[in-house]
mmCIF file of N, CA and C in Angstrom:
data_model
loop_
_atom_site.group_PDB
_atom_site.id
_atom_site.type_symbol
_atom_site.label_atom_id
_atom_site.label_comp_id
_atom_site.label_asym_id
_atom_site.label_seq_id
_atom_site.Cartn_x
_atom_site.Cartn_y
_atom_site.Cartn_z
ATOM 1 N N MET A 1 52.549 -12.848 0.943
ATOM 2 C CA MET A 1 51.112 -13.289 0.705
ATOM 3 C C MET A 1 50.999 -13.027 -1.128
ATOM 4 N N THR A 2 50.804 -14.652 -2.110
ATOM 5 C CA THR A 2 50.207 -14.471 -3.417
ATOM 6 C C THR A 2 48.573 -13.971 -3.450
ATOM 7 N N THR A 3 48.449 -12.536 -4.211
ATOM 8 C CA THR A 3 47.214 -12.512 -4.443
ATOM 9 C C THR A 3 46.509 -13.651 -5.566
ATOM 10 N N ARG A 4 45.558 -14.267 -5.277
ATOM 11 C CA ARG A 4 44.934 -15.575 -5.975
ATOM 12 C C ARG A 4 44.276 -14.441 -7.372
ATOM 13 N N ARG A 5 44.453 -14.730 -8.498
ATOM 14 C CA ARG A 5 43.847 -14.295 -9.733
ATOM 15 C C ARG A 5 42.487 -14.989 -10.065
ATOM 16 N N THR A 6 41.573 -14.072 -10.784
ATOM 17 C CA THR A 6 40.275 -14.763 -10.837
ATOM 18 C C THR A 6 40.172 -14.825 -12.702
ATOM 19 N N LYS A 7 40.073 -15.915 -12.985
ATOM 20 C CA LYS A 7 39.448 -16.173 -14.313
ATOM 21 C C LYS A 7 38.668 -15.200 -15.266
ATOM 22 N N PRO A 8 38.767 -14.345 -15.939
ATOM 23 C CA PRO A 8 38.182 -13.503 -16.611
ATOM 24 C C PRO A 8 36.748 -14.037 -17.309
ATOM 25 N N ALA A 9 35.759 -13.626 -17.279
ATOM 26 C CA ALA A 9 34.615 -14.014 -18.108
ATOM 27 C C ALA A 9 34.573 -14.391 -19.323
ATOM 28 N N GLY A 10 34.500 -15.337 -19.842
ATOM 29 C CA GLY A 10 34.753 -15.864 -21.428
ATOM 30 C C GLY A 10 35.931 -16.106 -21.491
ATOM 31 N N ALA A 11 36.820 -16.351 -20.509
ATOM 32 C CA ALA A 11 37.960 -16.320 -21.127
ATOM 33 C C ALA A 11 38.465 -17.364 -22.237
ATOM 34 N N TYR A 12 39.271 -17.273 -23.483
ATOM 35 C CA TYR A 12 39.222 -18.142 -24.248
ATOM 36 C C TYR A 12 39.988 -19.464 -23.840
ATOM 37 N N VAL A 13 39.397 -20.405 -24.199
ATOM 38 C CA VAL A 13 39.587 -22.100 -23.925
ATOM 39 C C VAL A 13 39.752 -22.547 -25.471
ATOM 40 N N GLY A 14 41.561 -22.935 -25.343
ATOM 41 C CA GLY A 14 42.149 -23.469 -26.496
ATOM 42 C C GLY A 14 43.559 -23.095 -26.800
ATOM 43 N N LYS A 15 43.850 -23.070 -27.877
ATOM 44 C CA LYS A 15 45.349 -23.053 -28.277
ATOM 45 C C LYS A 15 45.332 -21.389 -28.304
ATOM 46 N N GLU A 16 47.014 -20.717 -28.173
ATOM 47 C CA GLU A 16 46.612 -19.405 -28.459
ATOM 48 C C GLU A 16 46.728 -19.134 -29.888
ATOM 49 N N ASP A 17 47.152 -19.766 -30.962
ATOM 50 C CA ASP A 17 47.438 -19.743 -32.203
ATOM 51 C C ASP A 17 45.861 -19.253 -32.818
ATOM 52 N N ALA A 18 44.702 -20.372 -32.232
ATOM 53 C CA ALA A 18 43.578 -20.136 -32.997
ATOM 54 C C ALA A 18 42.901 -18.910 -32.058
ATOM 55 N N PHE A 19 43.385 -18.491 -30.744
ATOM 56 C CA PHE A 19 42.752 -17.439 -29.999
ATOM 57 C C PHE A 19 43.316 -16.185 -31.401
ATOM 58 N N GLN A 20 44.549 -16.219 -31.748
ATOM 59 C CA GLN A 20 45.222 -15.277 -32.477
ATOM 60 C C GLN A 20 44.268 -14.964 -33.848
ATOM 61 N N ARG A 21 44.465 -16.287 -34.475
ATOM 62 C CA ARG A 21 43.498 -16.210 -35.582
ATOM 63 C C ARG A 21 42.306 -15.217 -35.560
ATOM 64 N N THR A 22 41.315 -15.854 -34.715
ATOM 65 C CA THR A 22 39.855 -14.983 -34.667
ATOM 66 C C THR A 22 40.275 -13.630 -33.937
ATOM 67 N N ALA A 23 40.851 -13.288 -33.275
ATOM 68 C CA ALA A 23 40.957 -12.224 -32.781
ATOM 69 C C ALA A 23 41.925 -11.183 -33.924
ATOM 70 N N ILE A 24 42.293 -11.500 -34.698
ATOM 71 C CA ILE A 24 42.833 -10.566 -35.938
ATOM 72 C C ILE A 24 42.005 -10.664 -36.684
ATOM 73 N N ALA A 25 40.986 -11.402 -37.257
ATOM 74 C CA ALA A 25 39.842 -11.193 -37.906
ATOM 75 C C ALA A 25 38.739 -10.496 -37.334
ATOM 76 N N ARG A 26 38.617 -10.578 -35.953
ATOM 77 C CA ARG A 26 37.314 -9.546 -35.618
ATOM 78 C C ARG A 26 38.289 -8.081 -35.443
ATOM 79 N N LEU A 27 39.325 -7.807 -35.242
ATOM 80 C CA LEU A 27 39.800 -6.449 -34.977
ATOM 81 C C LEU A 27 39.818 -6.356 -36.508
ATOM 82 N N ARG A 28 40.353 -6.795 -37.808
ATOM 83 C CA ARG A 28 40.301 -6.082 -39.389
ATOM 84 C C ARG A 28 38.570 -5.764 -39.254
ATOM 85 N N GLN A 29 37.914 -6.949 -39.355
ATOM 86 C CA GLN A 29 36.566 -6.438 -39.457
ATOM 87 C C GLN A 29 35.782 -5.110 -38.580
ATOM 88 N N ILE A 30 36.080 -4.963 -37.186
ATOM 89 C CA ILE A 30 35.829 -3.953 -36.884
ATOM 90 C C ILE A 30 36.397 -2.301 -37.417
ATOM 91 N N GLY A 31 37.965 -2.708 -37.925
ATOM 92 C CA GLY A 31 38.659 -1.696 -38.505
ATOM 93 C C GLY A 31 38.119 -1.418 -39.598
ATOM 94 N N LYS A 32 37.723 -1.995 -40.858
ATOM 95 C CA LYS A 32 37.158 -2.160 -41.978
ATOM 96 C C LYS A 32 35.592 -1.257 -41.592
ATOM 97 N N GLU A 33 34.816 -1.541 -41.023
ATOM 98 C CA GLU A 33 33.817 -0.705 -40.600
ATOM 99 C C GLU A 33 33.988 0.690 -40.363
ATOM 100 N N GLN A 34 34.995 1.006 -39.672
ATOM 101 C CA GLN A 34 35.274 2.276 -39.239
ATOM 102 C C GLN A 34 35.969 2.451 -40.111
ATOM 103 N N GLY A 35 36.743 2.224 -41.442
ATOM 104 C CA GLY A 35 37.303 2.929 -42.336
ATOM 105 C C GLY A 35 38.736 2.843 -42.266
ATOM 106 N N ILE A 36 39.503 1.588 -41.132
ATOM 107 C CA ILE A 36 40.610 1.391 -41.182
ATOM 108 C C ILE A 36 41.379 0.381 -42.256
ATOM 109 N N ASP A 37 42.609 0.627 -42.676
ATOM 110 C CA ASP A 37 42.867 0.020 -44.278
ATOM 111 C C ASP A 37 43.523 -1.187 -42.848
ATOM 112 N N SER A 38 43.157 -2.349 -43.634
ATOM 113 C CA SER A 38 43.562 -3.439 -42.717
ATOM 114 C C SER A 38 44.863 -3.691 -42.564
ATOM 115 N N ARG A 39 45.779 -3.546 -43.645
ATOM 116 C CA ARG A 39 47.179 -3.345 -43.442
ATOM 117 C C ARG A 39 47.668 -2.850 -41.940
ATOM 118 N N ALA A 40 46.782 -1.961 -41.445
ATOM 119 C CA ALA A 40 47.574 -0.693 -40.099
ATOM 120 C C ALA A 40 47.102 -2.051 -39.048
ATOM 121 N N ILE A 41 46.505 -3.005 -39.464
ATOM 122 C CA ILE A 41 46.155 -4.175 -38.197
ATOM 123 C C ILE A 41 47.116 -5.438 -38.444
ATOM 124 N N MET A 42 48.028 -5.558 -37.592
ATOM 125 C CA MET A 42 49.054 -6.934 -38.048
ATOM 126 C C MET A 42 49.316 -7.491 -36.056
ATOM 127 N N HIS A 43 49.678 -8.369 -36.852
ATOM 128 C CA HIS A 43 49.970 -9.590 -35.783
ATOM 129 C C HIS A 43 51.942 -9.481 -35.889
ATOM 130 N N ILE A 44 51.992 -9.249 -34.336
ATOM 131 C CA ILE A 44 53.647 -9.486 -34.193
ATOM 132 C C ILE A 44 54.095 -10.750 -34.088
ATOM 133 N N PRO A 45 54.936 -11.664 -35.047
ATOM 134 C CA PRO A 45 55.215 -12.832 -34.845
ATOM 135 C C PRO A 45 56.462 -12.884 -34.272
ATOM 136 N N ASN A 46 56.327 -12.827 -32.966
ATOM 137 C CA ASN A 46 57.360 -13.031 -32.167
ATOM 138 C C ASN A 46 57.069 -14.522 -31.467
ATOM 139 N N GLY A 47 55.868 -15.225 -31.266
ATOM 140 C CA GLY A 47 56.004 -16.139 -30.041
ATOM 141 C C GLY A 47 56.035 -17.590 -30.895
ATOM 142 N N GLY A 48 56.320 -18.488 -30.371
ATOM 143 C CA GLY A 48 56.301 -20.046 -31.246
ATOM 144 C C GLY A 48 57.781 -20.398 -30.446
ATOM 145 N N LEU A 49 57.534 -21.954 -31.331
ATOM 146 C CA LEU A 49 58.569 -22.225 -30.705
ATOM 147 C C LEU A 49 60.228 -21.888 -31.912
ATOM 148 N N ARG A 50 61.262 -21.845 -31.728
ATOM 149 C CA ARG A 50 62.175 -21.798 -32.680
ATOM 150 C C ARG A 50 63.335 -22.775 -32.103
ATOM 151 N N ASN A 51 64.334 -23.232 -33.182
ATOM 152 C CA ASN A 51 65.298 -23.816 -32.756
ATOM 153 C C ASN A 51 66.181 -22.585 -32.482
ATOM 154 N N LYS A 52 67.392 -22.802 -31.690
ATOM 155 C CA LYS A 52 68.723 -21.910 -31.288
ATOM 156 C C LYS A 52 68.943 -20.984 -32.641
ATOM 157 N N LYS A 53 69.038 -21.721 -33.987
ATOM 158 C CA LYS A 53 69.696 -21.263 -34.752
ATOM 159 C C LYS A 53 68.988 -19.998 -35.594
ATOM 160 N N VAL A 54 67.466 -20.494 -35.628
ATOM 161 C CA VAL A 54 66.622 -19.388 -35.895
ATOM 162 C C VAL A 54 66.691 -18.249 -35.085
ATOM 163 N N ALA A 55 66.414 -18.709 -33.741
ATOM 164 C CA ALA A 55 66.515 -18.059 -32.902
ATOM 165 C C ALA A 55 67.521 -16.592 -32.711
ATOM 166 N N ALA A 56 68.855 -17.124 -32.964
ATOM 167 C CA ALA A 56 69.930 -16.232 -33.191
ATOM 168 C C ALA A 56 69.661 -15.441 -34.251
ATOM 169 N N ASN A 57 69.262 -15.639 -35.114
ATOM 170 C CA ASN A 57 69.001 -14.930 -36.570
ATOM 171 C C ASN A 57 68.528 -14.021 -36.661
ATOM 172 N N LEU A 58 67.204 -14.191 -35.984
ATOM 173 C CA LEU A 58 66.071 -13.418 -35.778
ATOM 174 C C LEU A 58 66.864 -12.301 -34.584
ATOM 175 N N LYS A 59 67.394 -12.686 -33.622
ATOM 176 C CA LYS A 59 67.787 -11.409 -32.815
ATOM 177 C C LYS A 59 68.695 -11.030 -33.686
ATOM 178 N N ARG A 60 69.878 -11.452 -34.657
ATOM 179 C CA ARG A 60 70.462 -10.657 -35.092
ATOM 180 C C ARG A 60 69.887 -9.659 -36.378
ATOM 181 N N GLN A 61 68.563 -9.933 -36.469
ATOM 182 C CA GLN A 61 67.839 -9.169 -37.908
ATOM 183 C C GLN A 61 67.171 -7.965 -36.920
ATOM 184 N N GLY A 62 66.996 -8.214 -35.521
ATOM 185 C CA GLY A 62 66.224 -6.614 -34.928
ATOM 186 C C GLY A 62 65.255 -7.515 -34.367
ATOM 187 N N THR A 63 64.580 -8.603 -34.196
ATOM 188 C CA THR A 63 63.690 -8.879 -33.601
ATOM 189 C C THR A 63 64.156 -8.440 -32.017
ATOM 190 N N VAL A 64 62.755 -7.985 -31.500
ATOM 191 C CA VAL A 64 62.756 -7.805 -29.787
ATOM 192 C C VAL A 64 61.579 -8.568 -29.140
ATOM 193 N N ALA A 65 61.995 -9.475 -27.940
ATOM 194 C CA ALA A 65 61.108 -10.223 -27.225
ATOM 195 C C ALA A 65 60.298 -9.046 -26.625
ATOM 196 N N GLY A 66 58.991 -9.785 -26.400
ATOM 197 C CA GLY A 66 58.044 -8.850 -25.310
ATOM 198 C C GLY A 66 57.028 -8.086 -26.284
ATOM 199 N N TYR A 67 57.033 -7.790 -27.598
ATOM 200 C CA TYR A 67 56.135 -7.123 -28.185
ATOM 201 C C TYR A 67 54.786 -7.440 -27.996
ATOM 202 N N PRO A 68 53.449 -6.932 -28.169
ATOM 203 C CA PRO A 68 52.225 -7.981 -27.970
ATOM 204 C C PRO A 68 51.819 -8.387 -29.392
ATOM 205 N N ASP A 69 51.090 -9.280 -29.109
ATOM 206 C CA ASP A 69 50.410 -10.170 -30.254
ATOM 207 C C ASP A 69 49.825 -9.248 -31.438
ATOM 208 N N ILE A 70 49.036 -8.031 -31.450
ATOM 209 C CA ILE A 70 48.447 -7.690 -32.377
ATOM 210 C C ILE A 70 48.617 -5.790 -31.912
ATOM 211 N N MET A 71 49.430 -5.417 -33.237
ATOM 212 C CA MET A 71 49.371 -3.997 -33.087
ATOM 213 C C MET A 71 48.727 -3.135 -34.340
ATOM 214 N N VAL A 72 47.606 -1.987 -33.871
ATOM 215 C CA VAL A 72 47.245 -0.969 -34.612
ATOM 216 C C VAL A 72 47.984 0.004 -34.829
ATOM 217 N N PHE A 73 48.439 0.072 -36.068
ATOM 218 C CA PHE A 73 49.431 1.442 -36.363
ATOM 219 C C PHE A 73 48.408 2.615 -36.968
ATOM 220 N N GLU A 74 47.651 2.889 -36.269
ATOM 221 C CA GLU A 74 46.347 4.206 -36.408
ATOM 222 C C GLU A 74 46.383 4.827 -35.457
ATOM 223 N N PRO A 75 46.300 6.366 -35.598
ATOM 224 C CA PRO A 75 45.772 6.957 -33.999
ATOM 225 C C PRO A 75 44.474 7.022 -33.923
ATOM 226 N N GLU A 76 44.132 6.803 -32.607
ATOM 227 C CA GLU A 76 42.557 6.980 -31.749
ATOM 228 C C GLU A 76 41.933 7.835 -32.332
ATOM 229 N N ASN A 77 40.750 7.181 -32.750
ATOM 230 C CA ASN A 77 39.333 8.383 -33.212
ATOM 231 C C ASN A 77 39.344 9.557 -32.389
ATOM 232 N N ILE A 78 39.481 10.717 -33.091
ATOM 233 C CA ILE A 78 39.597 11.517 -32.057
ATOM 234 C C ILE A 78 38.088 11.757 -31.024
ATOM 235 N N LYS A 79 37.001 10.754 -31.689
ATOM 236 C CA LYS A 79 36.043 11.208 -30.798
ATOM 237 C C LYS A 79 35.948 10.214 -29.307
ATOM 238 N N ALA A 80 36.873 9.164 -29.599
ATOM 239 C CA ALA A 80 37.422 8.580 -28.363
ATOM 240 C C ALA A 80 38.046 9.338 -27.311
ATOM 241 N N THR A 81 38.900 9.899 -28.016
ATOM 242 C CA THR A 81 39.982 10.759 -26.987
ATOM 243 C C THR A 81 38.788 11.805 -26.238
ATOM 244 N N ALA A 82 38.150 12.631 -27.017
ATOM 245 C CA ALA A 82 37.480 13.447 -26.499
ATOM 246 C C ALA A 82 36.280 12.554 -25.186
ATOM 247 N N LYS A 83 35.928 11.142 -25.468
ATOM 248 C CA LYS A 83 35.427 10.951 -24.464
ATOM 249 C C LYS A 83 36.032 10.417 -23.331
ATOM 250 N N ARG A 84 37.680 10.058 -23.402
ATOM 251 C CA ARG A 84 38.438 10.327 -22.396
ATOM 252 C C ARG A 84 38.700 11.490 -21.769
ATOM 253 N N ASN A 85 38.426 12.781 -22.210
ATOM 254 C CA ASN A 85 38.494 13.937 -21.641
ATOM 255 C C ASN A 85 39.902 14.090 -21.983
ATOM 256 N N ALA A 86 40.682 13.686 -22.942
ATOM 257 C CA ALA A 86 42.099 13.751 -23.014
ATOM 258 C C ALA A 86 42.947 14.384 -24.201
ATOM 259 N N PHE A 87 42.391 15.369 -24.281
ATOM 260 C CA PHE A 87 42.616 16.631 -25.444
ATOM 261 C C PHE A 87 44.190 16.966 -25.130
ATOM 262 N N GLY A 88 44.551 16.993 -26.255
ATOM 263 C CA GLY A 88 46.351 16.888 -26.541
ATOM 264 C C GLY A 88 47.065 15.839 -26.132
ATOM 265 N N SER A 89 46.346 14.401 -26.011
ATOM 266 C CA SER A 89 46.964 13.598 -25.503
ATOM 267 C C SER A 89 46.174 12.124 -26.033
ATOM 268 N N ARG A 90 46.145 12.131 -27.656
ATOM 269 C CA ARG A 90 45.361 11.539 -28.254
ATOM 270 C C ARG A 90 46.692 10.205 -28.875
ATOM 271 N N LEU A 91 45.996 9.070 -28.514
ATOM 272 C CA LEU A 91 47.132 7.587 -28.459
ATOM 273 C C LEU A 91 47.445 7.799 -30.029
ATOM 274 N N SER A 92 48.627 6.859 -29.949
ATOM 275 C CA SER A 92 49.402 6.709 -31.254
ATOM 276 C C SER A 92 49.037 5.436 -31.971
ATOM 277 N N GLY A 93 48.833 4.421 -30.987
ATOM 278 C CA GLY A 93 48.114 3.132 -31.558
ATOM 279 C C GLY A 93 47.879 2.297 -30.263
ATOM 280 N N LEU A 94 47.251 1.250 -30.772
ATOM 281 C CA LEU A 94 46.606 0.280 -29.787
ATOM 282 C C LEU A 94 47.319 -1.080 -30.118
ATOM 283 N N ALA A 95 47.995 -1.561 -28.699
ATOM 284 C CA ALA A 95 48.814 -2.770 -28.728
ATOM 285 C C ALA A 95 48.067 -3.680 -27.906
ATOM 286 N N ILE A 96 47.690 -4.971 -28.277
ATOM 287 C CA ILE A 96 46.815 -5.947 -27.592
ATOM 288 C C ILE A 96 47.658 -7.009 -27.396
ATOM 289 N N GLU A 97 47.912 -7.544 -26.277
ATOM 290 C CA GLU A 97 48.638 -8.963 -25.654
ATOM 291 C C GLU A 97 47.495 -10.068 -25.425
ATOM 292 N N LEU A 98 47.236 -10.916 -26.275
ATOM 293 C CA LEU A 98 46.875 -12.181 -26.329
ATOM 294 C C LEU A 98 47.113 -13.209 -25.167
ATOM 295 N N LYS A 99 46.221 -13.506 -24.405
ATOM 296 C CA LYS A 99 46.762 -14.537 -23.194
ATOM 297 C C LYS A 99 45.351 -15.722 -22.931
ATOM 298 N N VAL A 100 45.974 -17.138 -22.952
ATOM 299 C CA VAL A 100 45.079 -18.008 -22.901
ATOM 300 C C VAL A 100 44.970 -18.411 -21.337
ATOM 301 N N TRP A 101 44.083 -18.192 -20.614
ATOM 302 C CA TRP A 101 43.841 -18.634 -18.916
ATOM 303 C C TRP A 101 44.397 -19.389 -18.998
ATOM 304 N N PRO A 102 45.544 -20.179 -17.660
ATOM 305 C CA PRO A 102 45.787 -18.945 -16.845
ATOM 306 C C PRO A 102 47.463 -18.165 -17.149
ATOM 307 N N ASN A 103 47.645 -17.973 -18.555
ATOM 308 C CA ASN A 103 48.802 -17.600 -18.667
ATOM 309 C C ASN A 103 48.978 -15.687 -18.386
ATOM 310 N N LYS A 104 50.214 -15.245 -18.158
ATOM 311 C CA LYS A 104 49.979 -13.645 -18.018
ATOM 312 C C LYS A 104 51.101 -13.499 -18.236
ATOM 313 N N PRO A 105 51.473 -12.058 -18.628
ATOM 314 C CA PRO A 105 52.030 -11.356 -19.696
ATOM 315 C C PRO A 105 53.725 -11.646 -18.753
ATOM 316 N N THR A 106 54.702 -12.159 -19.730
ATOM 317 C CA THR A 106 56.147 -11.808 -19.002
ATOM 318 C C THR A 106 56.840 -10.869 -18.257
ATOM 319 N N ASP A 107 57.820 -10.910 -17.642
ATOM 320 C CA ASP A 107 58.701 -9.703 -17.319
ATOM 321 C C ASP A 107 59.246 -8.541 -18.515
ATOM 322 N N GLU A 108 59.451 -9.375 -19.288
ATOM 323 C CA GLU A 108 59.866 -9.422 -20.681
ATOM 324 C C GLU A 108 58.700 -8.016 -21.501
ATOM 325 N N GLN A 109 57.431 -8.683 -21.253
ATOM 326 C CA GLN A 109 56.568 -7.987 -21.930
ATOM 327 C C GLN A 109 55.898 -7.197 -21.440
ATOM 328 N N LEU A 110 55.980 -7.174 -20.091
ATOM 329 C CA LEU A 110 55.347 -5.797 -18.755
ATOM 330 C C LEU A 110 56.750 -5.018 -19.641
ATOM 331 N N ALA A 111 57.746 -5.257 -19.672
ATOM 332 C CA ALA A 111 58.393 -4.066 -19.925
ATOM 333 C C ALA A 111 58.312 -3.025 -21.404
ATOM 334 N N ILE A 112 57.932 -4.073 -22.193
ATOM 335 C CA ILE A 112 57.678 -3.348 -23.534
ATOM 336 C C ILE A 112 56.374 -2.617 -23.537
ATOM 337 N N HIS A 113 55.382 -3.161 -22.681
ATOM 338 C CA HIS A 113 54.245 -2.785 -22.503
ATOM 339 C C HIS A 113 54.590 -1.019 -22.098
ATOM 340 N N GLU A 114 54.939 -1.429 -21.207
ATOM 341 C CA GLU A 114 55.505 0.088 -20.121
ATOM 342 C C GLU A 114 56.011 1.056 -21.606
ATOM 343 N N LEU A 115 56.990 0.520 -22.162
ATOM 344 C CA LEU A 115 57.856 1.381 -23.012
ATOM 345 C C LEU A 115 56.748 2.138 -24.001
ATOM 346 N N LEU A 116 55.690 1.144 -24.890
ATOM 347 C CA LEU A 116 54.813 1.486 -25.379
ATOM 348 C C LEU A 116 54.051 2.431 -24.821
ATOM 349 N N SER A 117 53.267 2.254 -23.572
ATOM 350 C CA SER A 117 52.562 3.596 -23.114
ATOM 351 C C SER A 117 53.455 4.514 -22.797
ATOM 352 N N LEU A 118 54.288 4.570 -22.518
ATOM 353 C CA LEU A 118 55.205 5.714 -22.659
ATOM 354 C C LEU A 118 55.500 6.390 -24.108
ATOM 355 N N ALA A 119 55.174 5.787 -24.709
ATOM 356 C CA ALA A 119 55.043 6.633 -26.362
ATOM 357 C C ALA A 119 53.748 6.665 -26.838
ATOM 358 N N GLY A 120 52.932 6.738 -25.941
ATOM 359 C CA GLY A 120 51.540 7.133 -26.277
ATOM 360 C C GLY A 120 50.878 5.983 -27.136
ATOM 361 N N TRP A 121 50.982 4.839 -26.460
ATOM 362 C CA TRP A 121 50.131 3.873 -27.217
ATOM 363 C C TRP A 121 49.300 3.150 -25.979
ATOM 364 N N ARG A 122 48.019 2.850 -26.101
ATOM 365 C CA ARG A 122 47.461 2.062 -25.605
ATOM 366 C C ARG A 122 47.591 0.727 -25.218
ATOM 367 N N VAL A 123 47.909 -0.228 -24.340
ATOM 368 C CA VAL A 123 48.362 -1.153 -24.104
ATOM 369 C C VAL A 123 47.160 -1.993 -23.277
ATOM 370 N N VAL A 124 46.656 -3.640 -24.116
ATOM 371 C CA VAL A 124 45.742 -4.009 -23.050
ATOM 372 C C VAL A 124 46.354 -5.374 -23.320
ATOM 373 N N VAL A 125 45.685 -6.484 -22.107
ATOM 374 C CA VAL A 125 45.835 -7.595 -22.285
ATOM 375 C C VAL A 125 44.298 -8.304 -22.265
ATOM 376 N N CYS A 126 44.342 -9.097 -23.263
ATOM 377 C CA CYS A 126 42.976 -9.553 -22.951
ATOM 378 C C CYS A 126 43.124 -11.146 -23.258
ATOM 379 N N TYR A 127 42.091 -11.663 -22.239
ATOM 380 C CA TYR A 127 41.775 -13.068 -22.411
ATOM 381 C C TYR A 127 40.637 -13.831 -23.095
ATOM 382 N N SER A 128 40.018 -12.626 -23.655
ATOM 383 C CA SER A 128 38.724 -13.433 -24.800
ATOM 384 C C SER A 128 38.636 -12.518 -25.946
ATOM 385 N N ILE A 129 37.571 -13.179 -26.769
ATOM 386 C CA ILE A 129 37.398 -12.327 -27.849
ATOM 387 C C ILE A 129 36.374 -10.951 -27.794
ATOM 388 N N ASP A 130 35.609 -11.541 -26.453
ATOM 389 C CA ASP A 130 34.963 -10.088 -26.178
ATOM 390 C C ASP A 130 35.689 -8.760 -25.657
ATOM 391 N N GLN A 131 36.518 -9.295 -24.892
ATOM 392 C CA GLN A 131 37.420 -8.198 -24.221
ATOM 393 C C GLN A 131 38.348 -7.317 -25.882
ATOM 394 N N VAL A 132 38.487 -8.631 -26.869
ATOM 395 C CA VAL A 132 39.265 -7.557 -28.029
ATOM 396 C C VAL A 132 38.685 -7.184 -28.475
ATOM 397 N N GLU A 133 37.277 -7.239 -28.535
ATOM 398 C CA GLU A 133 35.960 -6.410 -29.793
ATOM 399 C C GLU A 133 35.687 -5.342 -28.547
ATOM 400 N N LYS A 134 35.710 -5.697 -27.403
ATOM 401 C CA LYS A 134 35.098 -4.236 -26.506
ATOM 402 C C LYS A 134 36.551 -3.018 -26.993
ATOM 403 N N GLU A 135 38.021 -3.346 -26.702
ATOM 404 C CA GLU A 135 39.073 -2.815 -26.876
ATOM 405 C C GLU A 135 38.558 -1.862 -28.298
ATOM 406 N N ALA A 136 38.876 -2.473 -28.945
ATOM 407 C CA ALA A 136 38.669 -2.209 -30.693
ATOM 408 C C ALA A 136 37.539 -1.032 -30.716
ATOM 409 N N LEU A 137 36.245 -1.522 -30.256
ATOM 410 C CA LEU A 137 35.225 -0.801 -30.442
ATOM 411 C C LEU A 137 35.564 0.664 -29.538
ATOM 412 N N ARG A 138 36.333 0.571 -28.414
ATOM 413 C CA ARG A 138 36.515 1.868 -27.613
ATOM 414 C C ARG A 138 37.357 2.827 -28.722
ATOM 415 N N TYR A 139 38.686 1.878 -28.713
ATOM 416 C CA TYR A 139 39.585 2.661 -29.582
ATOM 417 C C TYR A 139 39.266 3.474 -30.717
ATOM 418 N N PHE A 140 38.494 2.543 -31.632
ATOM 419 C CA PHE A 140 38.165 3.051 -32.719
ATOM 420 C C PHE A 140 36.738 3.589 -32.785
ATOM 421 N N ASP A 141 36.255 4.057 -31.270
ATOM 422 C CA ASP A 141 34.939 4.687 -31.241
ATOM 423 C C ASP A 141 33.660 4.072 -32.104
ATOM 424 N N ALA A 142 33.741 2.557 -32.327
ATOM 425 C CA ALA A 142 32.554 2.183 -32.881
ATOM 426 C C ALA A 142 31.388 1.950 -32.573
ATOM 427 N N ARG A 143 30.720 2.955 -31.646
ATOM 428 C CA ARG A 143 29.583 2.578 -30.993
ATOM 429 C C ARG A 143 28.319 3.175 -31.694
#
């Protein structure tokens, strides 16, 4: 039996690259308001169509498929850790996978999400700018 997925409220409508640009700009804005260096919030350029030669070259250079679209290299705000009642388990970073409905994470992406989670990262899949904003505010404890 197949479980029917429900479209998330406010799911982004349009191309994923436009979603990416909007999401990274909003994350950096929220981060800046919290004193986070914008260079700690970055896009992982793994997606997109490439010819076989370019793809092979990137693989030789160490590119690994499946990493989330946005990674925040900033430890979780200590207030956010306290709100989770998780002293001693402060998160190392925030990883956000952006998806335009009805797309969902691939098996490769899910494997990387698990790897990051085991390494102490918060990993989320967001289908809307509202979800991205909510996760950033939660992680940076910007309430």
